[in-house]
Coordinates of C-alpha atoms and ligand atoms in Angstrom, one line a residue:
M1 CA 262.1 -55.3 -97.0
S2 CA 260.8 -51.7 -96.9
Y3 CA 261.0 -49.4 -94.0
P4 CA 258.8 -46.4 -93.1
D5 CA 261.6 -43.8 -93.2
H6 CA 263.1 -41.3 -95.5
A7 CA 266.6 -42.7 -94.9
A8 CA 267.8 -45.6 -97.1
F9 CA 268.9 -48.8 -95.3
G10 CA 270.2 -52.2 -96.3
D11 CA 271.9 -51.1 -99.6
L12 CA 275.5 -50.9 -98.7
S13 CA 276.4 -52.6 -102.0
R14 CA 275.7 -49.2 -103.5
L15 CA 278.9 -48.0 -101.8
T16 CA 281.1 -49.6 -104.5
P17 CA 281.8 -46.3 -106.3
L18 CA 282.6 -44.7 -102.9
L19 CA 285.0 -47.5 -102.1
E20 CA 286.7 -46.9 -105.4
A21 CA 286.9 -43.2 -104.7
L22 CA 288.5 -44.1 -101.3
D23 CA 291.1 -46.3 -103.1
R24 CA 291.8 -43.5 -105.5
F25 CA 292.2 -41.1 -102.5
N26 CA 294.6 -43.5 -100.9
R27 CA 296.9 -43.4 -104.0
F28 CA 297.5 -39.7 -103.1
E29 CA 298.1 -38.7 -106.7
G30 CA 298.6 -35.1 -107.9
P31 CA 298.8 -32.1 -105.7
D32 CA 296.7 -32.1 -102.5
P33 CA 293.6 -30.1 -103.5
A34 CA 292.0 -29.8 -100.0
G35 CA 293.7 -26.5 -99.1
R36 CA 294.0 -24.9 -102.5
R37 CA 290.5 -25.7 -103.8
Q38 CA 288.6 -24.8 -100.6
A39 CA 286.4 -22.2 -102.3
A40 CA 285.2 -24.7 -104.9
W41 CA 284.3 -27.5 -102.6
K42 CA 282.9 -25.3 -99.9
E43 CA 280.7 -23.7 -102.5
H44 CA 279.4 -27.1 -103.6
L45 CA 278.9 -28.5 -100.2
G46 CA 277.7 -25.4 -98.4
G47 CA 274.3 -23.8 -98.3
T48 CA 271.4 -23.8 -95.9
L49 CA 269.6 -26.7 -94.3
P50 CA 267.6 -28.5 -97.0
D51 CA 263.9 -28.8 -96.5
Q52 CA 263.6 -31.8 -98.7
G53 CA 266.3 -34.4 -98.8
A54 CA 268.3 -35.0 -102.0
G55 CA 268.3 -38.8 -101.5
L56 CA 271.1 -41.3 -101.0
D57 CA 272.5 -41.1 -104.6
A58 CA 273.2 -37.4 -104.1
V59 CA 274.9 -38.1 -100.8
L60 CA 277.1 -40.9 -102.3
D61 CA 277.9 -38.7 -105.3
D62 CA 279.0 -35.8 -103.0
L63 CA 281.0 -38.2 -100.9
S64 CA 282.8 -39.7 -103.9
R65 CA 283.3 -36.5 -106.0
W66 CA 283.6 -33.7 -103.5
I67 CA 284.4 -34.9 -100.0
V68 CA 286.8 -37.8 -100.2
P69 CA 289.1 -36.2 -102.8
N70 CA 289.3 -33.2 -100.5
G71 CA 290.0 -35.2 -97.4
L72 CA 293.1 -35.3 -95.2
R73 CA 296.2 -36.9 -96.6
N74 CA 297.8 -37.9 -93.4
G75 CA 298.4 -41.4 -94.8
H76 CA 300.5 -40.2 -97.7
P77 CA 303.9 -41.9 -97.6
G78 CA 305.6 -38.6 -97.3
F79 CA 303.5 -37.7 -94.3
S80 CA 305.5 -37.8 -91.0
G81 CA 303.8 -35.1 -89.0
W82 CA 302.6 -35.0 -85.4
V83 CA 301.8 -38.5 -84.2
T84 CA 299.0 -39.3 -86.6
T85 CA 298.3 -41.3 -89.7
S86 CA 295.4 -42.9 -91.6
P87 CA 294.2 -46.5 -91.2
T88 CA 295.2 -49.5 -93.2
T89 CA 292.6 -51.7 -94.8
S90 CA 291.8 -54.3 -92.1
G91 CA 291.2 -51.6 -89.4
T92 CA 289.0 -49.7 -91.9
A93 CA 287.0 -52.8 -92.8
A94 CA 286.6 -53.6 -89.1
A95 CA 285.4 -50.0 -88.4
L96 CA 282.8 -50.2 -91.2
A97 CA 281.7 -53.6 -89.9
S98 CA 281.3 -52.4 -86.4
T99 CA 279.5 -49.2 -87.5
V100 CA 276.9 -51.4 -89.2
A101 CA 276.8 -54.5 -87.0
G102 CA 278.4 -53.6 -83.7
S103 CA 277.1 -50.1 -83.0
Q104 CA 277.2 -50.5 -79.2
R105 CA 280.0 -52.3 -77.5
V106 CA 277.6 -53.8 -74.8
W107 CA 275.3 -56.8 -74.9
V108 CA 276.2 -60.3 -76.0
H109 CA 277.6 -60.3 -79.6
A110 CA 280.8 -60.9 -81.4
F111 CA 282.0 -57.3 -81.3
N112 CA 281.5 -57.2 -77.5
Y113 CA 283.6 -60.4 -77.2
L114 CA 286.4 -59.0 -79.4
E115 CA 286.5 -55.8 -77.2
A116 CA 287.8 -58.0 -74.4
L117 CA 289.9 -60.4 -76.5
S118 CA 291.7 -57.7 -78.3
L119 CA 292.7 -56.1 -75.0
E120 CA 294.1 -59.5 -73.9
W121 CA 296.1 -59.6 -77.2
L122 CA 297.4 -56.1 -76.6
A123 CA 298.5 -57.0 -73.1
Q124 CA 300.3 -60.1 -74.5
L125 CA 301.9 -58.1 -77.3
L126 CA 303.2 -55.5 -74.9
G127 CA 304.2 -57.8 -72.0
F128 CA 301.6 -56.5 -69.5
P129 CA 300.4 -58.8 -66.8
A130 CA 297.4 -60.9 -67.8
S131 CA 295.6 -59.7 -64.7
W132 CA 295.5 -56.1 -66.0
H133 CA 292.3 -54.7 -67.3
G134 CA 292.0 -52.4 -70.3
T135 CA 289.2 -50.3 -71.6
Y136 CA 289.0 -48.6 -75.0
T137 CA 288.7 -44.8 -75.1
T138 CA 288.5 -42.2 -77.8
G139 CA 292.2 -41.7 -77.8
G140 CA 295.2 -40.7 -75.7
S141 CA 293.5 -37.7 -74.2
S142 CA 290.7 -39.8 -72.6
A143 CA 293.0 -42.8 -71.9
N144 CA 295.2 -40.5 -69.7
L145 CA 292.1 -38.9 -68.1
I146 CA 290.7 -42.3 -67.2
A147 CA 294.0 -43.6 -65.9
L148 CA 294.5 -40.5 -63.8
G149 CA 290.8 -40.7 -62.7
A150 CA 291.8 -44.1 -61.2
A151 CA 294.9 -42.6 -59.6
R152 CA 292.7 -39.9 -58.0
Q153 CA 290.3 -42.6 -56.7
W154 CA 293.2 -44.6 -55.2
A155 CA 295.0 -41.6 -53.7
V156 CA 292.0 -40.1 -52.0
E157 CA 290.7 -43.5 -50.8
Q158 CA 294.1 -43.8 -49.0
Q159 CA 292.8 -40.9 -46.9
G160 CA 289.6 -42.7 -46.1
I161 CA 287.5 -40.7 -48.5
D162 CA 285.7 -41.9 -51.7
P163 CA 286.2 -38.9 -54.1
S164 CA 283.7 -40.2 -56.6
M165 CA 281.0 -39.9 -54.0
T166 CA 282.0 -36.8 -52.0
G167 CA 284.4 -34.9 -54.3
L168 CA 287.9 -33.9 -53.3
P169 CA 288.3 -33.1 -49.6
P170 CA 288.9 -29.3 -49.3
D171 CA 291.6 -29.6 -46.7
L172 CA 294.0 -31.7 -48.8
K173 CA 296.2 -30.5 -51.6
W174 CA 297.5 -32.8 -54.3
R175 CA 300.2 -32.7 -57.0
I176 CA 301.0 -34.8 -60.0
Y177 CA 304.6 -35.1 -61.1
A178 CA 305.6 -35.5 -64.7
S179 CA 308.5 -34.5 -67.0
S180 CA 308.6 -30.9 -68.3
E181 CA 308.1 -32.7 -71.7
V182 CA 304.8 -34.2 -70.6
H183 CA 302.0 -34.1 -73.2
H184 CA 299.5 -31.3 -72.4
V185 CA 296.6 -33.7 -72.2
V186 CA 297.9 -34.7 -68.8
N187 CA 297.6 -31.1 -67.6
R188 CA 294.0 -31.0 -69.0
A189 CA 293.2 -34.3 -67.3
A190 CA 294.4 -32.7 -64.0
A191 CA 292.2 -29.7 -64.7
I192 CA 289.1 -31.9 -65.3
L193 CA 289.8 -34.1 -62.2
G194 CA 289.9 -31.0 -59.9
I195 CA 293.6 -31.3 -59.2
G196 CA 294.4 -28.2 -61.3
R197 CA 296.7 -27.6 -64.2
R198 CA 299.2 -25.7 -62.0
N199 CA 299.5 -28.8 -59.7
V200 CA 301.1 -30.8 -62.6
I201 CA 304.7 -30.2 -61.8
G202 CA 307.0 -30.3 -64.8
I203 CA 310.2 -31.9 -63.5
P204 CA 313.4 -30.9 -65.4
V205 CA 314.8 -33.4 -68.0
N206 CA 318.3 -34.4 -68.8
A207 CA 320.0 -33.8 -72.2
A208 CA 318.2 -36.8 -73.6
G209 CA 314.9 -35.4 -72.6
E210 CA 314.2 -37.9 -69.8
L211 CA 312.7 -36.9 -66.5
D212 CA 315.3 -36.6 -63.7
P213 CA 314.1 -38.9 -60.8
E214 CA 316.3 -37.2 -58.3
A215 CA 314.8 -33.8 -59.1
A216 CA 311.4 -35.4 -58.8
A217 CA 312.2 -36.8 -55.4
A218 CA 313.6 -33.5 -54.2
R219 CA 310.5 -31.6 -55.5
I220 CA 308.1 -34.1 -53.8
R221 CA 309.9 -33.6 -50.5
A222 CA 309.8 -29.9 -50.8
D223 CA 306.1 -29.9 -51.7
R224 CA 305.3 -32.3 -48.8
A225 CA 306.8 -29.7 -46.5
E226 CA 304.3 -27.2 -47.9
G227 CA 301.4 -29.7 -47.3
Y228 CA 301.0 -31.1 -50.8
L229 CA 300.5 -34.9 -51.2
P230 CA 301.9 -36.7 -54.3
M231 CA 298.9 -38.2 -56.1
A232 CA 300.7 -39.6 -59.1
I233 CA 303.9 -39.7 -61.0
V234 CA 303.6 -39.8 -64.8
A235 CA 306.3 -41.4 -66.8
T236 CA 306.1 -40.6 -70.5
A237 CA 307.2 -43.5 -72.7
G238 CA 307.8 -41.7 -75.9
T239 CA 307.6 -37.9 -75.5
V240 CA 305.8 -36.2 -78.3
N241 CA 308.7 -33.8 -78.9
T242 CA 311.6 -36.2 -79.2
G243 CA 310.5 -39.7 -78.3
A244 CA 312.4 -39.7 -75.0
I245 CA 311.5 -42.4 -72.5
D246 CA 311.4 -41.5 -68.9
P247 CA 313.2 -43.9 -66.4
I248 CA 310.2 -46.0 -65.6
R249 CA 311.9 -48.3 -63.1
A250 CA 313.4 -45.4 -61.1
L251 CA 310.0 -43.7 -61.1
R252 CA 308.3 -46.9 -60.0
E253 CA 310.6 -47.0 -57.0
L254 CA 310.0 -43.3 -56.2
A255 CA 306.2 -43.8 -56.5
T256 CA 306.4 -46.7 -54.1
T257 CA 308.5 -44.8 -51.6
E258 CA 306.3 -41.7 -51.9
K259 CA 303.0 -43.7 -51.9
A260 CA 302.0 -42.3 -55.2
W261 CA 300.4 -43.9 -58.2
L262 CA 302.7 -44.6 -61.2
H263 CA 301.1 -43.9 -64.6
V264 CA 302.8 -44.4 -67.9
D265 CA 301.7 -42.3 -70.9
G266 CA 302.6 -44.5 -73.8
A267 CA 300.1 -43.0 -76.2
Y268 CA 302.8 -42.6 -78.8
G269 CA 305.6 -44.8 -77.8
M270 CA 304.3 -47.9 -76.0
F271 CA 304.7 -50.1 -79.1
G272 CA 308.4 -49.1 -79.0
I273 CA 308.8 -51.9 -76.5
L274 CA 308.7 -54.3 -79.5
D275 CA 312.1 -53.0 -80.6
P276 CA 314.9 -55.0 -78.7
A277 CA 317.2 -52.1 -79.2
V278 CA 315.1 -49.9 -76.8
R279 CA 313.2 -52.6 -74.8
D280 CA 315.3 -52.1 -71.7
A281 CA 314.1 -48.5 -71.5
Y282 CA 310.6 -49.8 -70.7
D283 CA 311.8 -51.8 -67.7
G284 CA 309.3 -51.4 -64.9
V285 CA 306.2 -50.7 -67.1
A286 CA 304.7 -54.0 -66.1
E287 CA 304.7 -52.8 -62.5
A288 CA 303.0 -49.5 -63.3
D289 CA 299.5 -48.8 -61.9
S290 CA 298.2 -47.6 -65.2
V291 CA 299.2 -47.2 -68.8
A292 CA 297.7 -45.2 -71.6
L293 CA 298.4 -46.2 -75.3
D294 CA 296.9 -45.4 -78.6
P295 CA 296.2 -48.0 -81.3
H296 CA 295.3 -45.1 -83.6
K297 CA 298.9 -44.0 -83.7
W298 CA 301.6 -46.6 -84.3
M299 CA 299.1 -49.4 -85.0
A300 CA 297.3 -47.2 -87.6
A301 CA 293.9 -48.1 -86.3
P302 CA 291.1 -45.7 -87.4
V303 CA 291.3 -42.6 -85.3
G304 CA 289.2 -42.6 -82.2
N305 CA 291.0 -45.7 -80.7
G306 CA 292.9 -45.4 -77.4
V307 CA 293.3 -47.7 -74.4
A308 CA 293.7 -47.2 -70.7
F309 CA 295.1 -50.2 -68.8
V310 CA 295.0 -50.4 -65.0
R311 CA 296.3 -52.9 -62.5
D312 CA 293.2 -52.8 -60.4
R313 CA 289.9 -52.5 -62.2
G314 CA 288.0 -52.1 -58.9
L315 CA 289.4 -48.6 -58.7
L316 CA 288.2 -47.8 -62.2
G317 CA 284.8 -49.1 -61.3
R318 CA 284.5 -47.0 -58.2
A319 CA 285.7 -43.9 -60.1
F320 CA 283.6 -44.3 -63.2
T321 CA 280.7 -46.4 -62.2
L322 CA 277.4 -45.7 -63.8
E323 CA 275.1 -46.2 -60.9
P324 CA 272.4 -48.7 -61.7
A325 CA 269.4 -47.3 -63.6
A326 CA 266.0 -48.8 -63.8
Y327 CA 266.0 -48.7 -67.6
L328 CA 269.3 -50.5 -67.9
E329 CA 270.2 -53.0 -65.1
G330 CA 266.5 -53.2 -64.1
S331 CA 265.7 -54.6 -67.5
M332 CA 268.4 -57.3 -67.4
G333 CA 268.3 -61.0 -66.7
T334 CA 271.0 -62.6 -64.5
A335 CA 271.6 -65.9 -66.2
P336 CA 275.0 -66.3 -67.9
E337 CA 273.4 -68.1 -70.8
V338 CA 271.1 -65.8 -72.7
E339 CA 268.4 -66.4 -75.3
S340 CA 268.5 -62.9 -76.5
P341 CA 271.7 -60.9 -76.7
F342 CA 269.9 -58.1 -75.0
D343 CA 269.3 -60.2 -71.9
A344 CA 272.9 -59.4 -70.6
F345 CA 275.5 -56.8 -70.9
G346 CA 278.3 -59.2 -72.0
E347 CA 281.8 -57.9 -71.3
I348 CA 281.0 -54.7 -69.4
F349 CA 282.9 -51.6 -70.3
H350 CA 280.6 -48.7 -69.6
E351 CA 281.3 -49.1 -65.8
F352 CA 285.0 -48.3 -66.3
N353 CA 285.0 -45.5 -68.7
L354 CA 283.5 -42.1 -69.6
D355 CA 281.0 -43.3 -72.3
Q356 CA 277.9 -45.2 -71.9
S357 CA 277.2 -45.5 -75.6
A358 CA 280.4 -46.2 -77.5
P359 CA 281.4 -47.9 -80.7
S360 CA 283.1 -51.3 -80.7
R361 CA 286.7 -50.4 -81.1
G362 CA 288.3 -53.7 -80.1
V363 CA 287.4 -55.3 -83.4
Q364 CA 289.8 -52.8 -85.1
V365 CA 292.7 -53.9 -83.0
W366 CA 291.7 -57.5 -83.4
A367 CA 291.6 -57.2 -87.2
I368 CA 295.0 -55.5 -87.4
L369 CA 296.6 -58.1 -85.1
R370 CA 294.9 -61.0 -86.9
E371 CA 296.1 -59.6 -90.2
I372 CA 299.7 -58.8 -89.4
G373 CA 300.4 -60.5 -86.0
R374 CA 303.1 -59.7 -83.5
E375 CA 305.6 -60.1 -86.4
G376 CA 304.0 -57.4 -88.6
M377 CA 303.7 -55.0 -85.7
T378 CA 307.2 -55.6 -84.6
D379 CA 308.5 -55.2 -88.1
R380 CA 306.8 -51.8 -88.4
V381 CA 308.2 -50.5 -85.2
L382 CA 311.7 -51.7 -86.1
R383 CA 311.4 -50.2 -89.6
H384 CA 310.3 -46.8 -88.2
N385 CA 312.9 -46.6 -85.4
G386 CA 315.4 -47.6 -88.1
F387 CA 314.1 -44.7 -90.3
A388 CA 314.7 -42.2 -87.5
R389 CA 318.2 -43.5 -87.0
Y390 CA 318.9 -43.5 -90.7
L391 CA 317.7 -39.9 -90.9
S392 CA 320.1 -39.1 -88.1
E393 CA 322.9 -40.6 -90.1
L394 CA 322.0 -38.6 -93.2
V395 CA 321.8 -35.5 -91.0
G396 CA 325.3 -36.3 -89.6
R397 CA 326.7 -36.7 -93.1
S398 CA 325.6 -33.2 -94.2
P399 CA 327.5 -30.0 -93.4
H400 CA 324.2 -28.1 -93.6
L401 CA 322.0 -30.3 -91.3
E402 CA 322.2 -30.4 -87.5
Q403 CA 320.5 -32.9 -85.2
L404 CA 318.8 -31.3 -82.3
A405 CA 317.9 -34.2 -80.0
P406 CA 319.0 -37.8 -79.6
V407 CA 316.9 -40.5 -81.5
R408 CA 315.2 -42.9 -79.1
L409 CA 312.2 -44.1 -81.1
S410 CA 310.9 -43.0 -84.4
I411 CA 311.4 -39.2 -84.2
C412 CA 314.5 -37.4 -85.4
C413 CA 314.6 -33.6 -84.7
F414 CA 317.0 -31.7 -87.0
R415 CA 317.4 -28.3 -88.7
F416 CA 319.1 -26.7 -91.6
I417 CA 322.1 -24.4 -90.8
H418 CA 324.6 -22.5 -92.9
P419 CA 327.5 -20.2 -92.0
D420 CA 326.0 -17.3 -94.0
I421 CA 322.7 -17.4 -92.0
P422 CA 322.9 -15.4 -88.8
A423 CA 321.8 -17.2 -85.7
E424 CA 318.7 -15.0 -85.2
R425 CA 317.5 -16.0 -88.7
V426 CA 317.9 -19.8 -88.4
N427 CA 314.4 -20.5 -86.9
D428 CA 312.6 -18.5 -89.5
L429 CA 314.6 -20.1 -92.3
N430 CA 313.7 -23.5 -91.1
R431 CA 310.0 -22.4 -90.8
D432 CA 310.2 -21.4 -94.4
I433 CA 311.8 -24.7 -95.4
V434 CA 308.9 -26.6 -93.8
A435 CA 306.3 -24.4 -95.4
R436 CA 307.9 -25.0 -98.8
L437 CA 308.1 -28.8 -98.2
R438 CA 304.4 -28.9 -97.3
A439 CA 303.5 -26.7 -100.3
E440 CA 305.3 -29.1 -102.6
G441 CA 303.1 -31.8 -101.1
D442 CA 305.4 -34.8 -101.2
L443 CA 306.7 -34.4 -97.7
V444 CA 304.8 -33.3 -94.6
P445 CA 306.9 -33.4 -91.5
S446 CA 305.8 -31.4 -88.4
T447 CA 308.0 -29.2 -86.2
T448 CA 308.7 -28.3 -82.6
M449 CA 310.7 -25.9 -80.5
L450 CA 313.6 -27.4 -78.6
R451 CA 315.3 -25.0 -76.1
G452 CA 314.4 -22.1 -78.4
R453 CA 315.5 -23.8 -81.6
F454 CA 313.0 -24.6 -84.3
A455 CA 313.2 -28.3 -85.2
I456 CA 311.9 -30.2 -88.2
R457 CA 310.4 -33.2 -86.5
P458 CA 309.4 -36.2 -88.6
C459 CA 307.8 -38.9 -86.5
Y460 CA 307.5 -42.2 -88.3
I461 CA 304.4 -44.2 -87.4
N462 CA 302.8 -44.2 -90.9
P463 CA 302.9 -47.7 -92.3
R464 CA 303.3 -46.4 -95.9
V465 CA 306.6 -44.4 -95.3
R466 CA 309.5 -45.8 -97.4
Q467 CA 313.2 -45.4 -97.0
S468 CA 313.1 -43.2 -100.1
D469 CA 310.8 -40.7 -98.3
V470 CA 313.3 -40.5 -95.5
E471 CA 316.1 -39.8 -98.0
L472 CA 313.9 -37.2 -99.8
L473 CA 313.3 -35.3 -96.6
A474 CA 317.0 -34.9 -95.9
R475 CA 317.7 -34.1 -99.5
R476 CA 314.9 -31.6 -100.1
T477 CA 315.5 -29.8 -96.7
E478 CA 319.1 -29.2 -97.7
E479 CA 318.3 -28.2 -101.3
I480 CA 315.5 -25.8 -100.3
G481 CA 317.8 -24.4 -97.5
L482 CA 320.6 -23.7 -99.9
E483 CA 318.2 -22.1 -102.3
F484 CA 317.1 -19.7 -99.5
V485 CA 320.7 -19.1 -98.6
S486 CA 321.5 -17.9 -102.1
R487 CA 318.5 -15.6 -101.9
F488 CA 319.6 -14.3 -98.6
R489 CA 323.0 -13.5 -100.0
D490 CA 321.4 -11.5 -102.7
S491 CA 319.2 -9.6 -100.3
P492 CA 320.2 -10.1 -96.7
A493 CA 317.5 -7.7 -95.3
G494 CA 314.6 -9.4 -97.2
Ligands
PLP501 C1 302.7 -38.8 -75.4 C2 301.3 -38.4 -75.8 N1 300.3 -38.4 -74.9 C3 299.0 -38.1 -75.3 C4 298.7 -37.8 -76.6 C5 297.3 -37.4 -76.9 O1 296.7 -38.4 -77.6 P1 295.4 -38.2 -78.6 O2 295.8 -37.2 -79.6 O3 295.1 -39.6 -79.1 O4 294.3 -37.6 -77.7 C6 299.7 -37.8 -77.5 C7 299.4 -37.4 -78.9 O5 300.2 -37.2 -79.7 C8 301.0 -38.1 -77.2 O6 302.0 -38.1 -78.1

């Protein structure tokens, strides 16, 4: 079939060389060229807007030879940075399939059906009540925003006002309570929702990095005396710095007493509930009002895949409804059985979310769970939590390594120390060690600051990490550190 357009269509079998280039990329061989060879690939890819197109072959050639080889290696087995990784094959295949054949999540088609089914599977996997409703989002940022949008709707409705219709009442002041370790996307959500970043109160944490519920209760009482109403309490289940899990059960009780919404940010750590060694820490999550989680983190779904779950979808609907438009609802039939997929919306998601047009993301989660099942996902979480504990052991065995926070999930924060290195130089020394590790290319951990101390912070969610990568991180950190120590002895001022 031919089409009246300059763009090629219907020839995806020509992608074979590109798929081979992607497989080559995923072998992560040789030094990572993306940073070092920027001048070369930017020169090849740059230039001004072409008047005439170069055609599909030129595009596929650029993709295979210039773009993919200079892509981001966050799936490399030695990569343990931030909370990110690259997708495995089934999720990738599902993303490609939905790009081509499921390019809107609405209307009546297989991808639309899997959007809902995969959310049910996630709820079953994580032990959420079957009555909860989920909605896919672009990631943890928007999942937290949507969940807190529901919280806002609920809290203001308690005052007899519908904030989605009239906005926030000017005479009422609100606060959201979270741990001082809360992810900054929660502060941004509060900014967007009109609550204000400064009204997200960071409650102090204990030595394990967990929110202190008594401190939260005291602060809420003090704030009430000043006229602030508690809108929501956010429990983080897996903080981004150390993987700490806030006491969800105690915060549930506090939220009930204070008539506040309980939201759990499980963007990183929600899948940790699969590990029996830490499952108790999640006690109370099934009684939360909302939960955010990210299949694009520990599940290694293609990036752009988050989920917000809420207990009461009616609230989400009132907060996020797209009011009927003649060109949409006005064009729909009402019969459940449809002749054309375009006669009905199928499983509706655009009423509960930020996006009208959105890709089908559920198929990615469905594909991953169909491929590896509950068993495969549990095995991954156990392995990764085990890696963090193993690293903690290796750190404990070394006189030159020091652990900086307890291991709860799959993060282990540590640093290099040595008696010859003055305290004020230790942070910079560890910064230099990480820069060297990254330059060598086999290991890419990320870092954080813990009470003024610079920590090397591997976070294991990458399905390709092996035990040998964990061992190598401990070994190379020590070796590079000792090399810097001998240089420091030779020239202490330098
Ligand atoms: C606890 C937590 N919440 C929220 C986020 C933000 O998620 P995303 O990067 O998917 O927007 C992250 C990201 O690491 C996180 O760890």
